[in-house]
């Protein structure tokens, strides 16, 4: 997929995906949840006390087209390797030892040249690529360490469907967390940090009791929700924090016209700009994007000063934003 640089804005150059208009397929609920066995299939340890010293080796050893979870325990350590879970490796489960001490990292970025002399591009800059379905992870850090001025540099790129994360950290700067169209994710009690558009893409993603931390001024989200998709990014009971005196941010700007982002009963710090939202320099986006909030708290929640084209949900409308309605019969954890 080719990416074109289309806007130059403060602190960012954000690449845009060249796509053709398509009809969103009918939503099909996931199958019955697969029970995660209380077992470890392989262990990764940098000190050689496990089955492997690299995580990719453990991934490669997983069965193709699996129908039950393959559990990879990852001992504390910093694992600097680009990881790829291929499309034929479903039901991979990463179990870290400690979310702050078990770190999966690399330092590629969009304009960096690969071995062939071509730029990695935004989507190709990720430290971790999740292309298999039903991936799960807990107690891990996913990081891109390219640096605050490197431009687009992904910690994770999720192309597989039904990915779930529990007590994980996602660390980067611009474009930390990316998940494409027709995918669903659930993040429980996770920590996500970045600067510009650090959660972006067209997925349905439910952030449940997560901490969203802005390192400097920018935009929290840049959703590209496809037309007709009911849910984009939904934040339930999350906490939004920022570096005091450095970060002043918008909640989101639309990477695509039908961007859909909703904050429900979140705690918002004073770094959130009173107007809340940005139209990405295109007034037409104000009639197509769905940006909404409901009964949040904190110095950054100023419903009376929000952009007039954004929405404050009614009690009845807020009832549509529950785990059951967003995730269907999928039980991530």
Tab-separated table of N, CA and C in Angstrom, residues 26 67 145 165-166 180 195 201 216 285 296 311:
chain	number	residue	atom	x	y	z
A	26	UNK	N	-20.454	-6.873	5.574
A	26	UNK	CA	-21.377	-7.074	6.691
A	26	UNK	C	-20.612	-7.602	7.906
A	67	UNK	N	-5.835	-23.452	16.027
A	67	UNK	CA	-7.218	-23.209	16.459
A	67	UNK	C	-7.335	-23.103	17.972
A	145	UNK	N	11.636	3.221	19.622
A	145	UNK	CA	12.614	4.080	20.287
A	145	UNK	C	13.365	4.986	19.314
A	165	UNK	N	-5.288	-6.709	24.524
A	165	UNK	CA	-4.111	-6.361	25.326
A	165	UNK	C	-4.554	-6.051	26.752
A	166	UNK	N	-3.839	-6.614	27.710
A	166	UNK	CA	-4.144	-6.403	29.116
A	166	UNK	C	-2.886	-5.939	29.840
A	180	UNK	N	-5.498	-1.107	11.199
A	180	UNK	CA	-6.189	-0.791	9.961
A	180	UNK	C	-7.670	-1.145	9.969
A	195	UNK	N	2.918	11.744	20.813
A	195	UNK	CA	2.849	13.179	20.561
A	195	UNK	C	1.756	13.513	19.558
A	201	UNK	N	-5.815	5.149	12.490
A	201	UNK	CA	-6.250	4.045	11.651
A	201	UNK	C	-7.760	3.886	11.646
A	216	UNK	N	4.064	15.860	24.245
A	216	UNK	CA	4.122	17.280	23.898
A	216	UNK	C	2.897	17.602	23.041
A	285	UNK	N	-14.946	18.191	6.701
A	285	UNK	CA	-14.859	17.108	7.685
A	285	UNK	C	-15.811	17.315	8.859
A	296	UNK	N	-17.536	13.403	31.037
A	296	UNK	CA	-16.167	13.272	31.509
A	296	UNK	C	-15.923	14.270	32.638
A	311	UNK	N	-20.129	16.567	19.504
A	311	UNK	CA	-21.374	16.215	20.189
A	311	UNK	C	-21.133	15.864	21.655
